[in-house]
Amino acid sequence: LAVALAAGGGAACARRSQDLHCGACRALVDELEWEIAQVDGGGTIQMGSFRINPDGSQSVPYARSEAHLTELLERVCEKMKEYGEKVDPSTHRKSYVRVISHDGTKMDLSGVKIDGDVASSLKFACESIAEEYEDELIEGGGHEADNVKDRLCSKRTDLCDHALHIPHDEL
């Protein structure tokens, strides 16, 4: 019986860790996308590389440049303190939602746990992901695309494989 309980407890712990890392990845991508969208105008940055755009130029929009994305990755995990934890009552899976809106609109926080431990765990997971998957995040963030969260958090990093069937608004 003790072995069965230990195995079950390990699975619950692994699921919590999986939920945390998936949630941190999705929040990280959301924050990166929001920051990219805030950059004014169509400023570009010259690339000194072999990458050439379809029009023959060697520049990229500053908002999606490697330099800008690297800068964002250094500070984006600080935003995790603006997230809370929500537990699905039927599956007991945890997801992480913004508790402070970007634009100041009132948010429905019913069922959302807001505390320092949640924010600290999410920030730590975010920093680990940003460090471990920096190249993938920069490469993925360098292109405008649909379903960036799915591409980066499920297909490229495997952090959210369990979540592919969950509707996006619940993550």
Backbone as ProteinMPNN parsed JSONL, in Angstrom:
{"seq_chain_A": "LAVALAAGGGAACARRSQDLHCGACRALVDELEWEIAQVDGGGTIQMGSFRINPDGSQSVPYARSEAHLTELLERVCEKMKEYGEKVDPSTHRKSYVRVISHDGTKMDLSGVKIDGDVASSLKFACESIAEEYEDELIEGGGHEADNVKDRLCSKRTDLCDHALHIPHDEL", "coords_chain_A": {"N_chain_A": [[0.824, -1.198, 0.0], [1.927, 1.257, 0.79], [3.815, 1.623, -1.225], [2.163, 1.907, -3.458], [0.835, 4.266, -2.762], [3.002, 6.026, -2.69], [3.784, 5.957, -5.379], [1.497, 7.035, -6.59], [1.477, 9.55, -5.39], [3.816, 10.562, -6.437], [3.09, 10.787, -9.115], [1.128, 12.768, -8.952], [2.679, 14.884, -8.074], [4.417, 15.126, -10.256], [2.545, 15.884, -12.173], [1.739, 18.345, -11.147], [4.144, 19.751, -11.468], [4.367, 19.607, -14.242], [2.073, 21.043, -15.003], [2.78, 23.535, -13.925], [5.152, 24.209, -15.385], [4.189, 24.171, -18.015], [2.219, 26.165, -17.794], [3.859, 28.334, -17.119], [5.4, 28.56, -19.441], [3.429, 29.202, -21.349], [2.491, 31.62, -20.29], [4.83, 33.111, -20.448], [5.215, 33.235, -23.259], [2.859, 34.638, -23.923], [3.406, 37.095, -22.642], [5.738, 37.9, -24.016], [4.696, 38.201, -26.62], [2.86, 40.262, -26.125], [4.584, 42.348, -25.349], [6.085, 42.642, -27.713], [4.096, 43.567, -29.422], [3.766, 46.098, -28.393], [5.766, 47.715, -29.33], [6.489, 50.621, -31.018], [5.703, 51.673, -34.346], [7.323, 50.773, -37.483], [10.051, 50.24, -37.203], [13.27, 49.064, -38.215], [15.994, 46.742, -37.981], [19.308, 46.311, -38.953], [20.689, 43.294, -40.159], [23.591, 41.476, -39.726], [24.011, 39.08, -41.047], [23.625, 35.968, -42.814], [20.992, 35.755, -43.398], [18.382, 36.505, -45.522], [15.691, 38.5, -46.464], [12.569, 37.893, -48.233], [12.3, 40.049, -49.998], [14.879, 40.666, -50.574], [16.232, 42.228, -48.776], [18.239, 42.713, -45.788], [17.176, 43.043, -43.201], [15.239, 43.167, -40.177], [12.061, 43.634, -38.535], [12.401, 45.71, -35.704], [10.983, 45.024, -33.366], [10.746, 42.253, -33.43], [13.328, 41.427, -33.534], [16.417, 39.699, -32.851], [18.005, 40.976, -30.956], [16.139, 42.601, -29.556], [14.336, 40.631, -28.62], [16.034, 39.12, -26.994], [16.606, 40.99, -25.02], [14.011, 41.297, -23.968], [13.594, 38.703, -22.931], [15.286, 38.734, -20.773], [13.94, 40.173, -18.857], [11.251, 39.497, -18.786], [10.222, 37.511, -17.102], [9.765, 38.71, -14.69], [7.201, 39.596, -14.83], [5.635, 37.536, -13.978], [4.74, 37.821, -11.425], [2.347, 38.994, -11.695], [0.46, 37.116, -12.068], [-1.922, 34.553, -11.241], [-3.067, 31.455, -9.776], [-5.211, 28.997, -11.069], [-7.429, 26.397, -10.477], [-8.783, 23.702, -12.168], [-11.93, 22.496, -11.449], [-12.899, 19.944, -12.164], [-10.81, 18.432, -13.394], [-8.661, 18.959, -11.811], [-6.382, 20.135, -12.741], [-3.875, 22.625, -12.946], [-3.825, 26.009, -13.967], [-2.537, 29.125, -15.149], [-3.272, 32.474, -14.739], [-3.492, 35.888, -15.737], [-3.627, 38.369, -13.248], [-3.608, 41.002, -13.099], [-4.559, 43.284, -15.381], [-3.217, 44.272, -18.588], [-4.151, 46.666, -19.561], [-5.568, 47.876, -17.553], [-8.222, 47.157, -17.209], [-11.012, 45.787, -15.404], [-10.846, 42.566, -13.928], [-12.117, 39.21, -13.852], [-11.622, 37.442, -11.092], [-12.483, 35.234, -9.766], [-12.09, 32.221, -8.08], [-9.369, 32.215, -8.41], [-6.185, 31.758, -7.163], [-4.097, 33.844, -5.438], [-0.964, 34.399, -4.491], [2.261, 34.787, -2.884], [3.851, 32.473, -3.046], [2.893, 31.112, -5.3], [3.452, 33.014, -7.32], [6.237, 33.152, -7.039], [7.03, 30.497, -7.633], [6.133, 30.324, -10.267], [7.656, 32.335, -11.477], [10.242, 31.299, -11.128], [10.046, 28.938, -12.663], [9.551, 30.117, -15.151], [11.975, 31.531, -15.561], [13.734, 29.356, -15.74], [12.782, 28.119, -18.072], [13.134, 30.205, -19.933], [15.896, 30.344, -19.952], [16.718, 27.699, -20.663], [15.392, 27.271, -23.112], [16.037, 29.417, -24.717], [17.025, 29.883, -27.386], [15.004, 28.683, -28.982], [12.795, 30.228, -28.219], [13.57, 32.773, -29.074], [13.88, 32.318, -31.807], [11.248, 31.46, -32.464], [9.778, 33.705, -31.628], [10.619, 35.538, -33.424], [9.09, 35.546, -35.661], [5.944, 36.397, -37.009], [3.091, 34.619, -36.265], [0.336, 32.285, -36.149], [-0.985, 30.624, -33.276], [1.329, 30.617, -31.599], [1.912, 29.949, -28.959], [1.194, 27.21, -28.849], [2.991, 26.169, -30.73], [5.516, 26.799, -29.592], [5.365, 25.968, -26.86], [4.362, 23.395, -26.887], [4.992, 21.876, -29.285], [7.734, 22.54, -29.87], [9.07, 22.479, -27.387], [7.925, 20.542, -25.77], [6.724, 21.034, -23.315], [4.048, 21.356, -22.849], [2.618, 19.152, -23.794], [0.54, 17.598, -22.712], [-1.515, 19.362, -22.774], [-2.588, 19.916, -25.242], [-5.169, 19.3, -25.985], [-6.774, 20.977, -24.527], [-8.953, 23.742, -24.484], [-7.853, 26.949, -25.631], [-8.565, 29.238, -24.148], [-8.69, 28.35, -21.602], [-6.168, 27.968, -20.748]], "CA_chain_A": [[0.0, 0.0, 0.0], [2.81, 2.425, 0.842], [4.415, 1.781, -2.552], [1.115, 2.434, -4.33], [0.628, 5.666, -2.4], [4.186, 6.774, -3.115], [3.719, 6.077, -6.834], [0.42, 7.984, -6.875], [1.94, 10.869, -4.96], [4.806, 10.995, -7.419], [2.375, 11.188, -10.329], [0.487, 14.059, -8.674], [3.766, 15.862, -8.028], [4.865, 15.311, -11.637], [1.507, 16.635, -12.871], [1.84, 19.74, -10.689], [5.318, 20.325, -12.112], [4.035, 19.749, -15.654], [1.137, 22.166, -15.076], [3.535, 24.753, -13.647], [6.049, 24.525, -16.497], [3.355, 24.505, -19.164], [1.635, 27.479, -17.522], [4.92, 29.344, -17.189], [5.754, 28.722, -20.849], [2.343, 29.905, -22.03], [2.498, 32.996, -19.791], [6.038, 33.717, -21.012], [4.931, 33.548, -24.664], [1.873, 35.726, -23.913], [4.087, 38.341, -22.28], [6.613, 38.277, -25.134], [3.848, 38.686, -27.709], [2.311, 41.555, -25.735], [5.692, 43.316, -25.41], [6.399, 42.862, -29.13], [3.016, 44.38, -29.975], [3.84, 47.453, -27.85], [6.829, 48.479, -29.982], [5.911, 51.563, -31.982], [6.173, 51.823, -35.72], [7.93, 49.68, -38.222], [11.502, 50.35, -37.214], [13.966, 47.827, -38.553], [17.373, 46.634, -37.528], [20.125, 45.611, -39.95], [21.267, 42.027, -39.715], [24.874, 41.217, -40.347], [24.079, 37.638, -41.199], [23.304, 35.427, -44.13], [19.536, 35.716, -43.59], [17.882, 37.51, -46.46], [14.234, 38.51, -46.572], [12.098, 37.64, -49.598], [12.507, 41.214, -50.871], [16.309, 40.849, -50.78], [16.84, 43.034, -47.706], [18.792, 41.985, -44.648], [16.758, 43.698, -41.969], [14.023, 42.621, -39.577], [11.434, 44.621, -37.656], [13.07, 45.738, -34.409], [10.172, 44.36, -32.348], [10.984, 40.813, -33.485], [14.755, 41.185, -33.743], [17.081, 38.896, -31.818], [18.449, 41.887, -29.898], [14.987, 42.984, -28.745], [13.816, 39.447, -27.941], [16.981, 38.779, -25.93], [16.357, 41.977, -23.964], [12.731, 40.949, -23.342], [13.741, 37.465, -22.159], [16.012, 39.032, -19.536], [13.087, 40.816, -17.857], [9.845, 39.116, -18.912], [9.776, 36.649, -15.998], [9.308, 39.579, -13.601], [5.747, 39.75, -14.999], [4.934, 36.387, -13.4], [4.106, 38.249, -10.171], [1.029, 39.492, -12.064], [-0.336, 35.929, -12.396], [-2.456, 33.735, -10.165], [-3.273, 30.046, -10.106], [-6.606, 28.575, -11.135], [-7.516, 24.939, -10.521], [-9.995, 23.197, -12.804], [-12.592, 21.655, -10.442], [-13.134, 18.56, -12.605], [-9.563, 17.706, -13.699], [-7.665, 19.369, -10.808], [-5.194, 20.674, -13.409], [-3.648, 24.03, -12.623], [-3.454, 26.92, -15.042], [-2.08, 30.395, -14.598], [-3.953, 33.574, -15.415], [-3.114, 37.236, -15.349], [-4.515, 38.942, -12.235], [-3.532, 42.444, -13.342], [-4.639, 43.427, -16.841], [-2.251, 45.197, -19.195], [-4.77, 47.958, -19.851], [-6.279, 48.404, -16.397], [-9.627, 46.735, -17.121], [-11.335, 44.915, -14.276], [-10.77, 41.158, -14.307], [-12.834, 38.252, -13.015], [-10.609, 36.644, -10.399], [-13.118, 34.211, -8.943], [-11.411, 30.929, -8.153], [-7.936, 32.391, -8.682], [-5.347, 31.854, -5.962], [-3.039, 34.84, -5.621], [-0.058, 34.481, -3.338], [3.686, 34.896, -3.19], [4.422, 31.177, -3.415], [2.51, 30.863, -6.69], [4.23, 33.934, -8.154], [7.637, 32.755, -6.951], [7.196, 29.252, -8.386], [5.934, 30.627, -11.682], [8.824, 33.115, -11.91], [11.373, 30.374, -11.201], [9.818, 28.083, -13.834], [9.717, 30.993, -16.307], [13.414, 31.769, -15.737], [14.331, 28.097, -16.205], [12.369, 27.94, -19.468], [13.782, 31.249, -20.731], [17.308, 29.983, -20.093], [16.878, 26.433, -21.371], [14.826, 27.317, -24.462], [16.247, 30.767, -25.246], [17.131, 29.876, -28.849], [13.689, 28.39, -29.551], [11.926, 31.37, -27.967], [14.0, 33.863, -29.957], [13.537, 31.931, -33.179], [9.791, 31.48, -32.589], [9.296, 35.073, -31.46], [11.081, 36.343, -34.546], [8.148, 35.443, -36.77], [4.523, 36.508, -36.671], [2.418, 33.372, -36.635], [-0.777, 31.874, -35.314], [-0.727, 29.541, -32.329], [2.722, 30.662, -31.152], [2.011, 29.197, -27.699], [1.207, 25.776, -29.15], [4.243, 25.826, -31.419], [6.674, 26.875, -28.699], [5.212, 25.269, -25.583], [4.01, 21.991, -27.086], [5.727, 21.199, -30.352], [9.177, 22.767, -29.819], [9.664, 22.227, -26.073], [7.215, 19.442, -25.112], [6.311, 21.412, -21.963], [2.584, 21.337, -22.736], [2.018, 18.076, -24.584], [-0.71, 17.168, -22.092], [-2.52, 20.413, -22.861], [-3.005, 20.194, -26.612], [-6.611, 19.13, -26.134], [-7.485, 21.931, -23.681], [-9.214, 24.998, -25.19], [-6.855, 27.978, -25.326], [-8.98, 30.214, -23.154], [-8.548, 27.768, -20.278], [-4.764, 27.914, -20.384]], "C_chain_A": [[0.867, 1.261, 0.0], [3.448, 2.693, -0.519], [3.396, 2.383, -3.52], [0.857, 3.916, -4.035], [1.798, 6.532, -2.858], [4.165, 6.986, -4.624], [2.65, 7.087, -7.233], [0.81, 9.396, -6.512], [2.961, 11.429, -5.926], [4.144, 11.475, -8.699], [1.713, 12.548, -10.13], [1.529, 15.169, -8.652], [4.268, 16.17, -9.441], [3.848, 16.135, -12.415], [1.539, 18.103, -12.458], [3.01, 20.434, -11.372], [5.051, 20.566, -13.593], [3.084, 20.935, -15.85], [1.886, 23.491, -14.902], [4.401, 25.145, -14.838], [5.283, 24.868, -17.771], [2.766, 25.906, -18.982], [2.658, 28.596, -17.62], [5.316, 29.604, -18.64], [4.689, 29.548, -21.571], [2.279, 31.373, -21.581], [3.692, 33.758, -20.373], [5.786, 34.131, -22.461], [3.906, 34.681, -24.763], [2.544, 37.068, -23.643], [5.018, 38.821, -23.393], [5.792, 38.875, -26.273], [3.265, 40.06, -27.386], [3.385, 42.635, -25.844], [6.056, 43.649, -26.861], [5.358, 43.787, -29.748], [3.078, 45.836, -29.502], [4.889, 48.314, -28.541], [6.222, 49.331, -31.086], [6.528, 51.411, -33.36], [6.813, 50.594, -36.318], [9.429, 49.807, -38.28], [12.148, 49.01, -37.522], [15.378, 47.883, -38.011], [18.129, 45.84, -38.591], [20.682, 44.331, -39.359], [22.58, 41.834, -40.445], [25.055, 39.732, -40.583], [23.74, 37.249, -42.625], [21.806, 35.406, -44.39], [19.099, 36.857, -44.491], [16.372, 37.375, -46.537], [13.819, 38.27, -48.018], [12.313, 38.814, -50.549], [13.989, 41.518, -51.098], [16.998, 41.647, -49.691], [17.385, 42.137, -46.598], [18.446, 42.718, -43.36], [15.478, 43.035, -41.48], [13.374, 43.729, -38.762], [12.098, 44.55, -36.277], [12.314, 44.933, -33.366], [10.447, 42.864, -32.294], [12.452, 40.471, -33.729], [15.338, 40.372, -32.594], [17.509, 39.777, -30.647], [17.282, 42.253, -28.97], [14.439, 41.788, -27.966], [14.732, 39.011, -26.802], [16.785, 39.713, -24.738], [15.06, 41.648, -23.222], [12.862, 39.711, -22.463], [14.443, 37.707, -20.827], [15.092, 39.593, -18.456], [11.645, 40.328, -17.834], [9.352, 38.279, -17.724], [9.367, 37.444, -14.765], [7.786, 39.737, -13.645], [4.961, 38.606, -14.356], [4.284, 36.735, -12.061], [2.708, 38.794, -10.424], [0.084, 38.343, -12.452], [-0.809, 35.235, -11.125], [-2.731, 32.337, -10.691], [-4.76, 29.718, -10.066], [-6.614, 27.062, -11.284], [-8.844, 24.537, -11.144], [-10.668, 22.236, -11.824], [-12.786, 20.199, -10.886], [-11.841, 17.782, -12.834], [-8.484, 17.929, -12.635], [-6.356, 19.835, -11.441], [-5.102, 22.157, -13.08], [-3.311, 24.796, -13.891], [-3.141, 28.264, -14.389], [-2.657, 31.526, -15.436], [-3.455, 34.908, -14.878], [-4.11, 37.758, -14.321], [-4.511, 40.468, -12.308], [-3.539, 42.613, -14.856], [-3.594, 44.418, -17.329], [-2.842, 46.595, -19.339], [-5.608, 48.528, -18.71], [-7.738, 47.997, -16.292], [-9.81, 45.768, -15.955], [-11.364, 43.469, -14.749], [-11.555, 40.297, -13.332], [-11.8, 37.323, -12.38], [-11.223, 35.581, -9.505], [-12.418, 32.875, -9.162], [-9.927, 31.012, -8.432], [-7.192, 32.573, -7.367], [-4.195, 32.818, -6.264], [-2.195, 34.828, -4.363], [1.394, 34.462, -3.794], [4.313, 33.586, -3.62], [4.121, 30.84, -4.87], [3.369, 31.72, -7.612], [5.699, 33.539, -8.184], [7.91, 31.486, -7.757], [7.088, 29.5, -9.882], [7.13, 31.388, -12.245], [10.037, 32.202, -12.07], [11.243, 29.473, -12.429], [10.031, 28.88, -15.12], [11.208, 31.222, -16.598], [14.122, 30.524, -16.252], [14.027, 27.872, -17.68], [13.084, 28.945, -20.365], [15.248, 30.916, -20.966], [17.486, 28.736, -20.963], [16.44, 26.508, -22.83], [15.003, 28.686, -25.123], [16.281, 30.788, -26.776], [15.779, 29.641, -29.515], [12.741, 29.576, -29.387], [12.285, 32.543, -28.881], [13.631, 33.542, -31.402], [12.027, 32.013, -33.404], [9.218, 32.875, -32.496], [9.69, 35.986, -32.597], [10.135, 36.345, -35.725], [6.727, 35.632, -36.261], [3.852, 35.229, -37.132], [1.238, 33.139, -35.709], [-0.317, 30.761, -34.385], [0.736, 29.465, -31.879], [2.89, 29.842, -29.876], [2.061, 27.701, -27.959], [2.527, 25.37, -29.785], [5.404, 25.78, -30.43], [6.532, 25.999, -27.453], [4.846, 23.801, -25.743], [4.931, 21.324, -28.099], [7.247, 21.347, -30.226], [9.808, 22.347, -28.493], [9.056, 21.053, -25.33], [6.745, 19.787, -23.695], [4.808, 21.278, -21.767], [1.939, 20.225, -23.549], [0.673, 17.645, -24.038], [-1.845, 18.149, -22.365], [-3.042, 20.661, -24.268], [-4.508, 20.088, -26.805], [-7.426, 20.129, -25.316], [-7.742, 23.201, -24.486], [-8.278, 26.095, -24.715], [-7.277, 28.941, -24.228], [-8.872, 29.661, -21.733], [-7.095, 27.671, -19.852], [-4.367, 29.305, -20.078]], "O_chain_A": [[0.57, 2.22, -0.712], [3.603, 3.846, -0.922], [3.731, 3.266, -4.309], [0.681, 4.717, -4.953], [1.601, 7.64, -3.356], [4.491, 8.073, -5.102], [2.877, 7.91, -8.12], [0.508, 10.338, -7.245], [2.973, 12.629, -6.203], [4.582, 12.455, -9.3], [1.732, 13.387, -11.03], [1.287, 16.266, -9.155], [4.513, 17.327, -9.783], [4.223, 16.986, -13.221], [1.389, 18.996, -13.292], [2.884, 21.579, -11.808], [5.452, 21.592, -14.143], [3.275, 21.739, -16.762], [1.652, 24.446, -15.642], [4.382, 26.302, -15.256], [5.687, 25.757, -18.521], [2.806, 26.729, -19.896], [2.366, 29.674, -18.139], [5.543, 30.752, -19.022], [5.009, 30.477, -22.313], [2.04, 32.263, -22.397], [3.564, 34.925, -20.746], [6.108, 35.254, -22.849], [4.058, 35.583, -25.587], [2.282, 38.053, -24.332], [5.078, 40.017, -23.679], [6.142, 39.919, -26.823], [3.183, 40.924, -28.259], [3.126, 43.716, -26.373], [6.305, 44.808, -27.19], [5.701, 44.69, -30.512], [2.502, 46.716, -30.142], [4.899, 49.53, -28.355], [5.532, 48.828, -31.972], [7.702, 51.072, -33.513], [6.833, 49.519, -35.718], [10.03, 49.509, -39.312], [11.639, 47.957, -37.138], [15.88, 48.942, -37.634], [17.643, 44.816, -39.07], [21.095, 44.295, -38.2], [22.654, 42.014, -41.661], [26.133, 39.187, -40.345], [23.59, 38.092, -43.509], [21.383, 35.071, -45.497], [19.412, 38.022, -44.245], [15.841, 36.271, -46.66], [14.63, 38.425, -48.931], [12.486, 38.62, -51.752], [14.324, 42.513, -51.741], [18.225, 41.738, -49.677], [17.032, 40.962, -46.495], [19.317, 42.98, -42.53], [14.736, 42.428, -42.251], [14.053, 44.664, -38.339], [12.328, 43.462, -35.748], [12.928, 44.231, -32.563], [10.387, 42.266, -31.219], [12.774, 39.34, -34.093], [14.794, 40.37, -31.489], [17.392, 39.38, -29.488], [17.421, 42.218, -27.748], [14.114, 41.914, -26.785], [14.252, 38.577, -25.755], [16.797, 39.276, -23.587], [15.013, 41.71, -21.993], [12.303, 39.67, -21.366], [14.223, 36.973, -19.864], [15.41, 39.507, -17.27], [10.885, 40.709, -16.943], [8.171, 38.342, -17.382], [8.692, 36.911, -13.884], [7.156, 39.985, -12.617], [3.743, 38.703, -14.208], [3.382, 36.031, -11.609], [1.957, 39.034, -9.478], [-0.952, 38.564, -13.079], [-0.172, 35.323, -10.075], [-2.64, 32.075, -11.89], [-5.473, 30.114, -9.143], [-5.893, 26.509, -12.115], [-9.904, 24.979, -10.701], [-10.048, 21.258, -11.406], [-12.833, 19.308, -10.038], [-11.771, 16.598, -12.507], [-7.511, 17.179, -12.565], [-5.334, 19.921, -10.76], [-6.112, 22.849, -12.953], [-2.606, 24.299, -14.77], [-3.451, 28.491, -13.219], [-2.55, 31.539, -16.662], [-3.054, 35.026, -13.721], [-5.318, 37.605, -14.504], [-5.314, 41.134, -11.655], [-2.631, 42.14, -15.539], [-3.146, 45.289, -16.583], [-2.124, 47.591, -19.25], [-6.281, 49.545, -18.879], [-8.433, 48.443, -15.379], [-8.895, 45.037, -15.575], [-11.849, 43.179, -15.843], [-11.65, 40.606, -12.144], [-11.181, 36.512, -13.069], [-10.569, 35.08, -8.591], [-12.187, 32.461, -10.298], [-9.285, 29.989, -8.668], [-7.533, 33.439, -6.561], [-3.432, 32.629, -7.211], [-2.664, 35.207, -3.289], [1.698, 34.156, -4.947], [5.208, 33.575, -4.465], [4.987, 30.342, -5.59], [3.949, 31.215, -8.573], [6.335, 33.585, -9.237], [8.905, 31.408, -8.478], [7.86, 28.951, -10.668], [7.57, 31.117, -13.363], [10.778, 32.321, -13.046], [12.216, 29.266, -13.153], [10.625, 28.375, -16.073], [11.644, 31.118, -17.745], [15.008, 30.618, -17.102], [14.906, 27.481, -18.448], [13.582, 28.586, -21.432], [15.784, 31.172, -22.044], [18.303, 28.723, -21.884], [17.052, 25.878, -23.693], [14.213, 29.07, -25.985], [15.628, 31.629, -27.394], [15.438, 30.309, -30.491], [11.977, 29.897, -30.297], [11.4, 33.225, -29.398], [13.128, 34.4, -32.128], [11.574, 32.564, -34.407], [8.269, 33.203, -33.208], [9.158, 37.088, -32.726], [10.354, 37.073, -36.693], [6.351, 35.098, -35.218], [4.032, 34.807, -38.274], [1.153, 33.719, -34.627], [0.637, 30.043, -34.687], [1.308, 28.379, -31.79], [3.879, 29.127, -29.717], [2.874, 26.994, -27.363], [3.112, 24.35, -29.421], [6.187, 24.829, -30.431], [7.497, 25.355, -27.042], [5.013, 23.03, -24.797], [5.575, 20.32, -27.794], [7.976, 20.381, -30.451], [10.957, 21.905, -28.471], [9.629, 20.604, -24.338], [6.396, 18.878, -22.942], [4.343, 21.105, -20.64], [0.786, 20.368, -23.956], [-0.244, 17.355, -24.806], [-3.014, 17.801, -22.203], [-3.872, 21.549, -24.459], [-5.062, 20.725, -27.701], [-8.654, 20.13, -25.403], [-6.815, 23.701, -25.125], [-7.947, 26.164, -23.532], [-6.438, 29.412, -23.459], [-8.952, 30.419, -20.766], [-6.813, 27.324, -18.705], [-3.211, 29.556, -19.736]]}, "name": "protein", "num_of_chains": 1, "seq": "LAVALAAGGGAACARRSQDLHCGACRALVDELEWEIAQVDGGGTIQMGSFRINPDGSQSVPYARSEAHLTELLERVCEKMKEYGEKVDPSTHRKSYVRVISHDGTKMDLSGVKIDGDVASSLKFACESIAEEYEDELIEGGGHEADNVKDRLCSKRTDLCDHALHIPHDEL"}
